[in-house]
mmCIF file of C-alpha atoms in Angstrom:
data_model
loop_
_atom_site.group_PDB
_atom_site.id
_atom_site.type_symbol
_atom_site.label_atom_id
_atom_site.label_comp_id
_atom_site.label_asym_id
_atom_site.label_seq_id
_atom_site.Cartn_x
_atom_site.Cartn_y
_atom_site.Cartn_z
ATOM 1 C CA MET A 29 -41.706 -0.480 10.795
ATOM 2 C CA LYS A 30 -39.152 1.720 12.565
ATOM 3 C CA ARG A 31 -36.987 4.087 10.556
ATOM 4 C CA ALA A 32 -33.402 5.007 11.406
ATOM 5 C CA LEU A 33 -30.966 7.582 10.048
ATOM 6 C CA ILE A 34 -27.278 6.751 10.472
ATOM 7 C CA THR A 35 -24.777 9.533 9.853
ATOM 8 C CA GLY A 36 -21.340 8.247 8.908
ATOM 9 C CA ILE A 37 -22.908 5.049 7.566
ATOM 10 C CA THR A 38 -19.901 4.193 5.390
ATOM 11 C CA GLY A 39 -17.610 3.836 8.409
ATOM 12 C CA GLN A 40 -16.928 0.720 10.467
ATOM 13 C CA ASP A 41 -19.654 1.310 13.050
ATOM 14 C CA GLY A 42 -22.121 2.653 10.507
ATOM 15 C CA ALA A 43 -21.906 -0.485 8.383
ATOM 16 C CA TYR A 44 -22.279 -2.889 11.310
ATOM 17 C CA LEU A 45 -25.131 -0.828 12.766
ATOM 18 C CA ALA A 46 -26.936 -0.777 9.414
ATOM 19 C CA LYS A 47 -26.720 -4.577 9.269
ATOM 20 C CA LEU A 48 -28.019 -4.909 12.834
ATOM 21 C CA LEU A 49 -30.966 -2.571 12.271
ATOM 22 C CA LEU A 50 -31.922 -4.222 8.987
ATOM 23 C CA GLU A 51 -31.958 -7.582 10.763
ATOM 24 C CA LYS A 52 -34.350 -6.038 13.296
ATOM 25 C CA GLY A 53 -36.723 -4.932 10.550
ATOM 26 C CA TYR A 54 -35.819 -1.233 10.335
ATOM 27 C CA SER A 55 -35.879 0.936 7.245
ATOM 28 C CA VAL A 56 -32.333 2.295 7.233
ATOM 29 C CA PHE A 57 -31.178 5.589 5.761
ATOM 30 C CA GLY A 58 -27.571 6.723 5.725
ATOM 31 C CA LEU A 59 -26.082 10.191 5.538
ATOM 32 C CA TYR A 60 -22.728 10.121 3.778
ATOM 33 C CA ARG A 61 -20.261 12.732 2.566
ATOM 34 C CA ARG A 62 -20.307 12.910 -1.211
ATOM 35 C CA THR A 63 -16.939 12.400 -2.881
ATOM 36 C CA SER A 64 -15.906 11.661 -6.467
ATOM 37 C CA SER A 65 -16.408 7.956 -5.704
ATOM 38 C CA THR A 66 -18.697 6.811 -2.913
ATOM 39 C CA ASN A 67 -16.717 4.644 -0.497
ATOM 40 C CA ILE A 68 -19.207 1.910 0.378
ATOM 41 C CA TRP A 69 -16.843 -1.058 0.592
ATOM 42 C CA ARG A 70 -17.905 -1.860 4.155
ATOM 43 C CA LEU A 71 -21.593 -1.958 3.234
ATOM 44 C CA LEU A 72 -20.708 -4.116 0.233
ATOM 45 C CA SER A 73 -18.650 -6.493 2.351
ATOM 46 C CA LEU A 74 -21.611 -7.022 4.706
ATOM 47 C CA GLY A 75 -24.025 -7.417 1.797
ATOM 48 C CA VAL A 76 -26.341 -4.603 2.874
ATOM 49 C CA ASN A 77 -25.563 -1.902 0.310
ATOM 50 C CA ASP A 78 -28.775 -2.508 -1.676
ATOM 51 C CA GLN A 79 -30.948 -2.399 1.443
ATOM 52 C CA VAL A 80 -29.763 1.009 2.661
ATOM 53 C CA GLN A 81 -31.039 4.302 1.253
ATOM 54 C CA LEU A 82 -28.074 6.674 1.019
ATOM 55 C CA ILE A 83 -28.499 10.443 1.334
ATOM 56 C CA PRO A 84 -25.579 12.767 0.471
ATOM 57 C CA GLY A 85 -24.871 15.422 3.073
ATOM 58 C CA ASP A 86 -22.337 17.241 5.195
ATOM 59 C CA MET A 87 -22.183 17.576 8.979
ATOM 60 C CA THR A 88 -21.007 21.181 8.590
ATOM 61 C CA ASP A 89 -24.111 22.119 6.557
ATOM 62 C CA MET A 90 -27.316 22.397 8.589
ATOM 63 C CA ALA A 91 -29.468 22.505 5.444
ATOM 64 C CA SER A 92 -28.242 19.090 4.311
ATOM 65 C CA ILE A 93 -28.688 17.655 7.817
ATOM 66 C CA SER A 94 -32.265 18.953 7.933
ATOM 67 C CA ASN A 95 -32.898 17.586 4.447
ATOM 68 C CA ALA A 96 -31.711 14.124 5.536
ATOM 69 C CA ILE A 97 -34.045 14.175 8.537
ATOM 70 C CA ILE A 98 -37.008 15.358 6.461
ATOM 71 C CA GLN A 99 -36.317 12.781 3.762
ATOM 72 C CA SER A 100 -35.795 9.817 6.112
ATOM 73 C CA GLU A 101 -38.450 10.684 8.754
ATOM 74 C CA PRO A 102 -36.526 8.703 11.359
ATOM 75 C CA ASP A 103 -37.661 7.399 14.714
ATOM 76 C CA GLU A 104 -33.999 7.154 15.690
ATOM 77 C CA ILE A 105 -30.827 8.980 14.628
ATOM 78 C CA TYR A 106 -27.395 7.484 15.230
ATOM 79 C CA ASN A 107 -24.748 10.179 14.836
ATOM 80 C CA LEU A 108 -21.571 8.308 13.958
ATOM 81 C CA ALA A 109 -20.211 10.904 11.528
ATOM 82 C CA ALA A 110 -16.918 12.402 12.673
ATOM 83 C CA GLN A 111 -13.365 13.232 11.841
ATOM 84 C CA SER A 112 -12.503 10.215 13.946
ATOM 85 C CA PHE A 113 -8.717 9.904 13.764
ATOM 86 C CA VAL A 114 -6.975 11.446 16.777
ATOM 87 C CA GLY A 115 -3.684 12.018 14.956
ATOM 88 C CA THR A 116 -5.366 13.896 12.116
ATOM 89 C CA SER A 117 -7.099 16.208 14.586
ATOM 90 C CA PHE A 118 -3.730 17.772 15.461
ATOM 91 C CA ASP A 119 -3.209 18.596 11.768
ATOM 92 C CA GLN A 120 -6.834 19.602 11.131
ATOM 93 C CA PRO A 121 -8.176 21.052 14.404
ATOM 94 C CA LEU A 122 -10.686 23.422 12.779
ATOM 95 C CA VAL A 123 -12.285 20.760 10.579
ATOM 96 C CA THR A 124 -12.414 18.438 13.578
ATOM 97 C CA ALA A 125 -14.121 21.097 15.698
ATOM 98 C CA GLN A 126 -16.670 21.856 12.974
ATOM 99 C CA VAL A 127 -17.629 18.242 12.248
ATOM 100 C CA ASP A 128 -17.288 16.650 15.701
ATOM 101 C CA GLY A 129 -18.512 19.653 17.709
ATOM 102 C CA ILE A 130 -20.642 22.194 15.857
ATOM 103 C CA GLY A 131 -22.057 19.523 13.547
ATOM 104 C CA VAL A 132 -23.668 17.805 16.515
ATOM 105 C CA VAL A 133 -25.413 21.029 17.559
ATOM 106 C CA MET A 134 -26.689 21.422 13.986
ATOM 107 C CA LEU A 135 -28.078 17.895 14.158
ATOM 108 C CA LEU A 136 -29.728 18.495 17.531
ATOM 109 C CA GLU A 137 -31.230 21.786 16.439
ATOM 110 C CA SER A 138 -32.528 20.311 13.184
ATOM 111 C CA ALA A 139 -34.151 17.400 15.024
ATOM 112 C CA LYS A 140 -35.656 19.745 17.614
ATOM 113 C CA GLN A 141 -37.237 21.888 14.926
ATOM 114 C CA ILE A 142 -38.426 19.057 12.658
ATOM 115 C CA ASN A 143 -39.485 16.393 15.168
ATOM 116 C CA PRO A 144 -38.395 16.659 18.825
ATOM 117 C CA LYS A 145 -39.611 13.100 19.459
ATOM 118 C CA ILE A 146 -36.735 11.604 17.462
ATOM 119 C CA LYS A 147 -34.376 9.595 19.660
ATOM 120 C CA ILE A 148 -30.707 10.519 19.158
ATOM 121 C CA TYR A 149 -27.557 8.508 19.835
ATOM 122 C CA GLN A 150 -24.254 10.405 19.911
ATOM 123 C CA ALA A 151 -20.991 8.524 19.418
ATOM 124 C CA SER A 152 -18.775 9.788 22.202
ATOM 125 C CA THR A 153 -15.339 8.436 23.073
ATOM 126 C CA SER A 154 -12.986 7.267 25.799
ATOM 127 C CA GLU A 155 -10.560 9.937 24.556
ATOM 128 C CA LEU A 156 -12.601 12.379 26.671
ATOM 129 C CA TYR A 157 -10.737 11.188 29.761
ATOM 130 C CA GLY A 158 -7.306 12.048 28.389
ATOM 131 C CA ASN A 159 -4.214 11.856 30.536
ATOM 132 C CA GLY A 160 -4.897 14.252 33.333
ATOM 133 C CA LYS A 161 -7.186 14.792 36.263
ATOM 134 C CA ALA A 162 -9.650 11.989 35.649
ATOM 135 C CA ALA A 163 -7.730 9.535 37.818
ATOM 136 C CA ASN A 164 -4.382 7.779 38.107
ATOM 137 C CA LEU A 165 -4.575 6.330 34.617
ATOM 138 C CA VAL A 166 -1.092 4.854 34.832
ATOM 139 C CA ASN A 167 -2.427 2.649 37.608
ATOM 140 C CA ASN A 168 -5.105 1.145 35.356
ATOM 141 C CA VAL A 169 -8.092 2.853 36.941
ATOM 142 C CA GLU A 170 -11.315 1.631 35.339
ATOM 143 C CA LEU A 171 -13.033 4.783 34.085
ATOM 144 C CA ASN A 172 -16.782 5.189 34.469
ATOM 145 C CA GLU A 173 -19.393 7.861 33.805
ATOM 146 C CA HIS A 174 -18.404 9.840 36.924
ATOM 147 C CA HIS A 175 -14.712 10.376 36.237
ATOM 148 C CA VAL A 176 -13.538 13.822 35.186
ATOM 149 C CA PHE A 177 -12.904 14.426 31.484
ATOM 150 C CA TRP A 178 -9.550 15.964 30.536
ATOM 151 C CA PRO A 179 -9.084 15.895 26.719
ATOM 152 C CA SER A 180 -5.598 15.431 25.266
ATOM 153 C CA SER A 181 -6.343 16.137 21.588
ATOM 154 C CA PRO A 182 -8.423 18.472 19.404
ATOM 155 C CA TYR A 183 -10.544 15.407 18.595
ATOM 156 C CA ALA A 184 -11.301 14.729 22.249
ATOM 157 C CA SER A 185 -11.955 18.411 22.933
ATOM 158 C CA ALA A 186 -14.516 18.598 20.104
ATOM 159 C CA LYS A 187 -16.146 15.397 21.334
ATOM 160 C CA LEU A 188 -16.364 16.847 24.857
ATOM 161 C CA TYR A 189 -18.262 19.852 23.490
ATOM 162 C CA SER A 190 -20.741 17.582 21.692
ATOM 163 C CA TYR A 191 -21.057 15.357 24.772
ATOM 164 C CA HIS A 192 -22.299 18.275 26.852
ATOM 165 C CA GLN A 193 -24.546 19.579 24.068
ATOM 166 C CA ILE A 194 -26.315 16.210 24.045
ATOM 167 C CA ARG A 195 -26.808 16.483 27.804
ATOM 168 C CA ILE A 196 -28.009 20.090 27.573
ATOM 169 C CA TYR A 197 -30.590 19.360 24.863
ATOM 170 C CA ARG A 198 -31.794 16.391 26.897
ATOM 171 C CA GLU A 199 -32.218 18.419 30.069
ATOM 172 C CA ALA A 200 -33.384 21.711 28.536
ATOM 173 C CA TYR A 201 -35.695 20.500 25.763
ATOM 174 C CA GLY A 202 -36.645 16.970 26.774
ATOM 175 C CA ILE A 203 -34.932 15.442 23.724
ATOM 176 C CA PHE A 204 -34.296 11.703 24.060
ATOM 177 C CA ALA A 205 -30.541 12.018 23.507
ATOM 178 C CA VAL A 206 -27.795 9.736 24.806
ATOM 179 C CA ASN A 207 -24.002 9.603 24.750
ATOM 180 C CA GLY A 208 -22.235 6.300 24.237
ATOM 181 C CA ILE A 209 -18.757 6.714 25.741
ATOM 182 C CA LEU A 210 -17.241 3.956 23.658
ATOM 183 C CA PHE A 211 -13.757 2.730 24.338
ATOM 184 C CA ASN A 212 -11.714 1.473 21.378
ATOM 185 C CA HIS A 213 -13.563 -1.083 19.278
ATOM 186 C CA GLU A 214 -12.127 -2.837 16.260
ATOM 187 C CA SER A 215 -12.985 -5.281 13.479
ATOM 188 C CA PRO A 216 -11.815 -6.433 10.038
ATOM 189 C CA LEU A 217 -13.672 -3.343 8.713
ATOM 190 C CA ARG A 218 -11.516 -0.873 10.653
ATOM 191 C CA GLY A 219 -9.754 1.784 8.585
ATOM 192 C CA LEU A 220 -6.034 1.491 7.933
ATOM 193 C CA GLU A 221 -5.344 4.823 9.629
ATOM 194 C CA PHE A 222 -6.020 3.102 12.970
ATOM 195 C CA VAL A 223 -3.100 1.230 14.506
ATOM 196 C CA THR A 224 -4.965 -2.056 15.013
ATOM 197 C CA ARG A 225 -5.883 -2.451 11.355
ATOM 198 C CA LYS A 226 -2.491 -1.100 10.286
ATOM 199 C CA ILE A 227 -0.982 -3.966 12.276
ATOM 200 C CA SER A 228 -3.309 -6.733 11.056
ATOM 201 C CA ASN A 229 -2.955 -5.622 7.429
ATOM 202 C CA ALA A 230 0.839 -5.342 7.593
ATOM 203 C CA VAL A 231 1.286 -8.684 9.358
ATOM 204 C CA ALA A 232 -0.882 -10.386 6.724
ATOM 205 C CA ARG A 233 1.189 -8.820 3.941
ATOM 206 C CA ILE A 234 4.445 -9.818 5.668
ATOM 207 C CA LYS A 235 3.204 -13.397 5.974
ATOM 208 C CA LEU A 236 2.476 -13.474 2.227
ATOM 209 C CA GLY A 237 5.797 -11.890 1.260
ATOM 210 C CA LEU A 238 4.256 -8.609 0.136
ATOM 211 C CA GLN A 239 5.923 -6.464 2.794
ATOM 212 C CA LYS A 240 9.030 -6.765 4.980
ATOM 213 C CA LYS A 241 8.488 -4.497 7.984
ATOM 214 C CA ILE A 242 5.947 -2.379 9.827
ATOM 215 C CA VAL A 243 6.819 0.980 11.368
ATOM 216 C CA LEU A 244 4.894 1.925 14.514
ATOM 217 C CA GLY A 245 4.902 4.724 17.056
ATOM 218 C CA ASN A 246 4.122 4.271 20.753
ATOM 219 C CA LEU A 247 4.160 0.532 21.445
ATOM 220 C CA ASP A 248 3.503 1.035 25.156
ATOM 221 C CA ALA A 249 0.175 2.878 24.881
ATOM 222 C CA LYS A 250 -2.542 0.821 26.563
ATOM 223 C CA ARG A 251 -6.113 0.596 25.289
ATOM 224 C CA ASP A 252 -9.355 -1.198 26.090
ATOM 225 C CA TRP A 253 -10.175 -2.946 22.785
ATOM 226 C CA GLY A 254 -13.566 -4.489 22.048
ATOM 227 C CA TYR A 255 -15.366 -5.910 19.004
ATOM 228 C CA ALA A 256 -17.308 -3.366 16.933
ATOM 229 C CA PRO A 257 -20.412 -5.490 16.093
ATOM 230 C CA GLU A 258 -21.041 -5.921 19.822
ATOM 231 C CA TYR A 259 -20.611 -2.199 20.463
ATOM 232 C CA VAL A 260 -23.206 -1.160 17.872
ATOM 233 C CA GLU A 261 -25.671 -3.418 19.676
ATOM 234 C CA ALA A 262 -24.988 -1.330 22.786
ATOM 235 C CA MET A 263 -25.867 1.808 20.790
ATOM 236 C CA TRP A 264 -29.193 0.312 19.773
ATOM 237 C CA LYS A 265 -29.980 -0.866 23.307
ATOM 238 C CA MET A 266 -29.446 2.665 24.670
ATOM 239 C CA LEU A 267 -32.219 4.014 22.454
ATOM 240 C CA GLN A 268 -34.597 1.179 23.392
ATOM 241 C CA HIS A 269 -34.337 1.919 27.115
ATOM 242 C CA ASN A 270 -37.196 3.878 28.663
ATOM 243 C CA THR A 271 -35.073 6.818 29.822
ATOM 244 C CA PRO A 272 -32.133 8.529 28.091
ATOM 245 C CA ASP A 273 -28.746 8.468 29.812
ATOM 246 C CA ASP A 274 -25.009 8.274 29.116
ATOM 247 C CA TYR A 275 -23.075 4.996 29.248
ATOM 248 C CA VAL A 276 -19.501 3.741 29.120
ATOM 249 C CA VAL A 277 -19.091 0.827 26.702
ATOM 250 C CA ALA A 278 -15.898 -1.150 27.314
ATOM 251 C CA THR A 279 -14.411 -4.567 28.092
ATOM 252 C CA GLY A 280 -12.677 -3.698 31.364
ATOM 253 C CA GLU A 281 -9.364 -5.046 30.041
ATOM 254 C CA SER A 282 -6.409 -2.970 28.865
ATOM 255 C CA HIS A 283 -3.558 -4.108 26.629
ATOM 256 C CA THR A 284 -0.562 -2.428 24.996
ATOM 257 C CA VAL A 285 -0.070 -1.861 21.287
ATOM 258 C CA ARG A 286 2.917 -4.180 21.647
ATOM 259 C CA GLU A 287 0.659 -6.975 22.919
ATOM 260 C CA PHE A 288 -1.725 -6.446 20.012
ATOM 261 C CA PHE A 289 1.172 -6.604 17.556
ATOM 262 C CA GLU A 290 2.646 -9.758 19.101
ATOM 263 C CA LEU A 291 -0.740 -11.501 19.058
ATOM 264 C CA ALA A 292 -1.150 -10.565 15.394
ATOM 265 C CA CYS A 293 2.257 -12.036 14.576
ATOM 266 C CA GLU A 294 1.422 -15.181 16.520
ATOM 267 C CA ASN A 295 -1.773 -15.647 14.512
ATOM 268 C CA ALA A 296 0.037 -15.189 11.214
ATOM 269 C CA GLY A 297 3.093 -17.259 12.126
ATOM 270 C CA VAL A 298 5.457 -14.272 11.878
ATOM 271 C CA ASP A 299 8.416 -13.571 14.177
ATOM 272 C CA PRO A 300 7.669 -10.182 15.798
ATOM 273 C CA LYS A 301 11.351 -9.389 16.470
ATOM 274 C CA ASP A 302 12.290 -9.289 12.808
ATOM 275 C CA VAL A 303 9.526 -7.132 11.340
ATOM 276 C CA VAL A 304 8.861 -4.084 13.539
ATOM 277 C CA SER A 305 10.593 -0.749 14.020
ATOM 278 C CA GLN A 306 9.607 2.505 15.707
ATOM 279 C CA ASP A 307 9.657 6.033 14.306
ATOM 280 C CA LYS A 308 8.997 9.294 16.154
ATOM 281 C CA LYS A 309 6.985 10.613 13.221
ATOM 282 C CA HIS A 310 4.209 8.218 14.251
ATOM 283 C CA LEU A 311 4.013 9.668 17.760
ATOM 284 C CA ARG A 312 1.260 12.133 18.627
ATOM 285 C CA PRO A 313 2.149 15.575 20.027
ATOM 286 C CA LEU A 314 0.216 14.559 23.158
ATOM 287 C CA ASP A 315 -0.812 10.962 23.723
ATOM 288 C CA VAL A 316 -2.989 9.133 26.235
ATOM 289 C CA ASN A 317 -0.957 6.546 28.128
ATOM 290 C CA CYS A 318 -3.672 4.202 29.309
ATOM 291 C CA LEU A 319 -7.412 3.771 28.871
ATOM 292 C CA ILE A 320 -9.557 1.119 30.539
ATOM 293 C CA GLY A 321 -13.315 1.314 30.961
ATOM 294 C CA ASP A 322 -15.847 0.319 33.595
ATOM 295 C CA ALA A 323 -19.048 -0.779 31.843
ATOM 296 C CA SER A 324 -20.866 -1.853 35.009
ATOM 297 C CA LYS A 325 -23.620 0.762 34.543
ATOM 298 C CA ILE A 326 -24.710 -0.391 31.082
ATOM 299 C CA ARG A 327 -24.381 -3.996 32.201
ATOM 300 C CA LYS A 328 -26.691 -3.365 35.168
ATOM 301 C CA VAL A 329 -29.213 -0.947 33.623
ATOM 302 C CA ILE A 330 -29.514 -2.210 30.046
ATOM 303 C CA GLY A 331 -28.074 -5.711 30.172
ATOM 304 C CA TRP A 332 -25.287 -5.273 27.624
ATOM 305 C CA GLU A 333 -21.888 -6.868 28.094
ATOM 306 C CA PRO A 334 -18.909 -7.615 25.820
ATOM 307 C CA LYS A 335 -18.228 -11.158 24.691
ATOM 308 C CA THR A 336 -15.138 -11.058 22.442
ATOM 309 C CA LYS A 337 -11.732 -11.037 24.135
ATOM 310 C CA LEU A 338 -8.608 -9.470 22.630
ATOM 311 C CA LYS A 339 -7.094 -12.750 21.469
ATOM 312 C CA GLU A 340 -10.192 -13.624 19.447
ATOM 313 C CA LEU A 341 -10.483 -10.076 18.116
ATOM 314 C CA VAL A 342 -6.911 -10.054 16.820
ATOM 315 C CA LYS A 343 -7.435 -13.451 15.204
ATOM 316 C CA LEU A 344 -10.540 -12.167 13.375
ATOM 317 C CA MET A 345 -8.689 -9.116 12.073
ATOM 318 C CA VAL A 346 -5.554 -10.937 10.922
ATOM 319 C CA GLN A 347 -7.587 -13.654 9.233
ATOM 320 C CA GLY A 348 -9.703 -11.018 7.504
ATOM 321 C CA ASP A 349 -6.645 -9.359 6.017
ATOM 322 C CA LEU A 350 -5.037 -12.679 5.085
ATOM 323 C CA ASP A 351 -8.222 -13.673 3.237
ATOM 324 C CA ARG A 352 -8.303 -10.358 1.353
ATOM 325 C CA TRP A 353 -4.697 -10.509 0.224
ATOM 326 C CA GLN A 354 -4.825 -14.188 -0.696
ATOM 327 C CA SER A 355 -7.926 -13.530 -2.784
ATOM 328 C CA HIS A 356 -6.215 -10.586 -4.420
ATOM 329 C CA LEU A 357 -3.154 -12.682 -5.283
ATOM 330 C CA LYS A 358 -5.394 -15.330 -6.857
ATOM 331 C CA GLY A 359 -6.988 -12.676 -9.046
ATOM 332 C CA LYS A 360 -10.430 -12.976 -7.494
ATOM 333 C CA VAL A 361 -12.646 -9.896 -7.321
ATOM 334 C CA PHE A 362 -14.072 -9.164 -3.898
ATOM 335 C CA PRO A 363 -16.005 -6.066 -2.742
ATOM 336 C CA TRP A 364 -12.791 -4.585 -1.374
ATOM 337 C CA ASP A 365 -11.236 -4.734 -4.838
ATOM 338 C CA ALA A 366 -14.146 -3.163 -6.693
ATOM 339 C CA ILE A 367 -15.000 0.057 -4.933
ATOM 340 C CA ASN A 368 -12.097 2.425 -5.530
ATOM 341 C CA ASP A 369 -10.596 2.135 -2.068
ATOM 342 C CA PRO A 370 -6.845 1.997 -2.806
ATOM 343 C CA SER A 371 -6.012 2.355 0.877
ATOM 344 C CA ILE A 372 -6.325 -1.398 1.388
ATOM 345 C CA TYR A 373 -3.296 -1.830 -0.842
ATOM 346 C CA ALA A 374 -1.178 0.665 1.100
ATOM 347 C CA GLN A 375 2.389 -0.415 1.745
#
């Protein structure tokens, strides 16, 4: 039986990946950051919380990373732990650099010293490309593994550092380490700090009379949005391939935040004109105008391809939030209600 260690297991991708690996017969261990109340609502919602062995740790503490590796004895490590919100990285650049950059080197070094045969997946990001010299992004260039990276946030800059550290450890030490350059991927388990879930949650609340308006920032930003459960399968496939490499994971379609919002309203039966406003406080100091990915390499080499289109994705997310709020109004207790995650009730 294979063993896997997932850092950041309580996040969206961590929960879906844990479910996938358990279905494939893995023993799954998860590194999580200890807080006063462990936030495992995603694992609970997928019904896998009792099948995962959780290990407290911190990506800025090499001793706890090494302890997690020694304790779990993994064949594969999926590093999904990160300060993953771009906006927050402008307010907390040092924490972002420590967790998303230096933390990855600590993980690589720990694995190299304990068992250099461990296969390592690193969650990289489309934010690496930024707004600059990669290509004419405003003209919807499909970005692949050969385009130049030009970060536009402290988050992307830290992720660029870790991207190259993965490559260096692969080339210098023979570590089986890969980067998944994942474009935006969403689900009903997305956090409310991300605009897609902010939209689906607000539209559901508006439909049920719990909220009147939603305030957004840049409605014209374009993103390549996929479905998270499909993207974690791509992570797994990368580590099953016979040689380590780096891959773009994307749908090849780009849509604006405005389109996402209008689709959400359509699914909920809400008039989009009456419920949205914009506020500059929700704008980033430096934003990426357009991101669209070219996943032809992973499609050709590994055989992965996306299946869920934006319209279906938005429907899944809006319905998920409608179900939660309707259950809450009926007084039913669901996993989301029971695990001390007040953010789902945010106005």
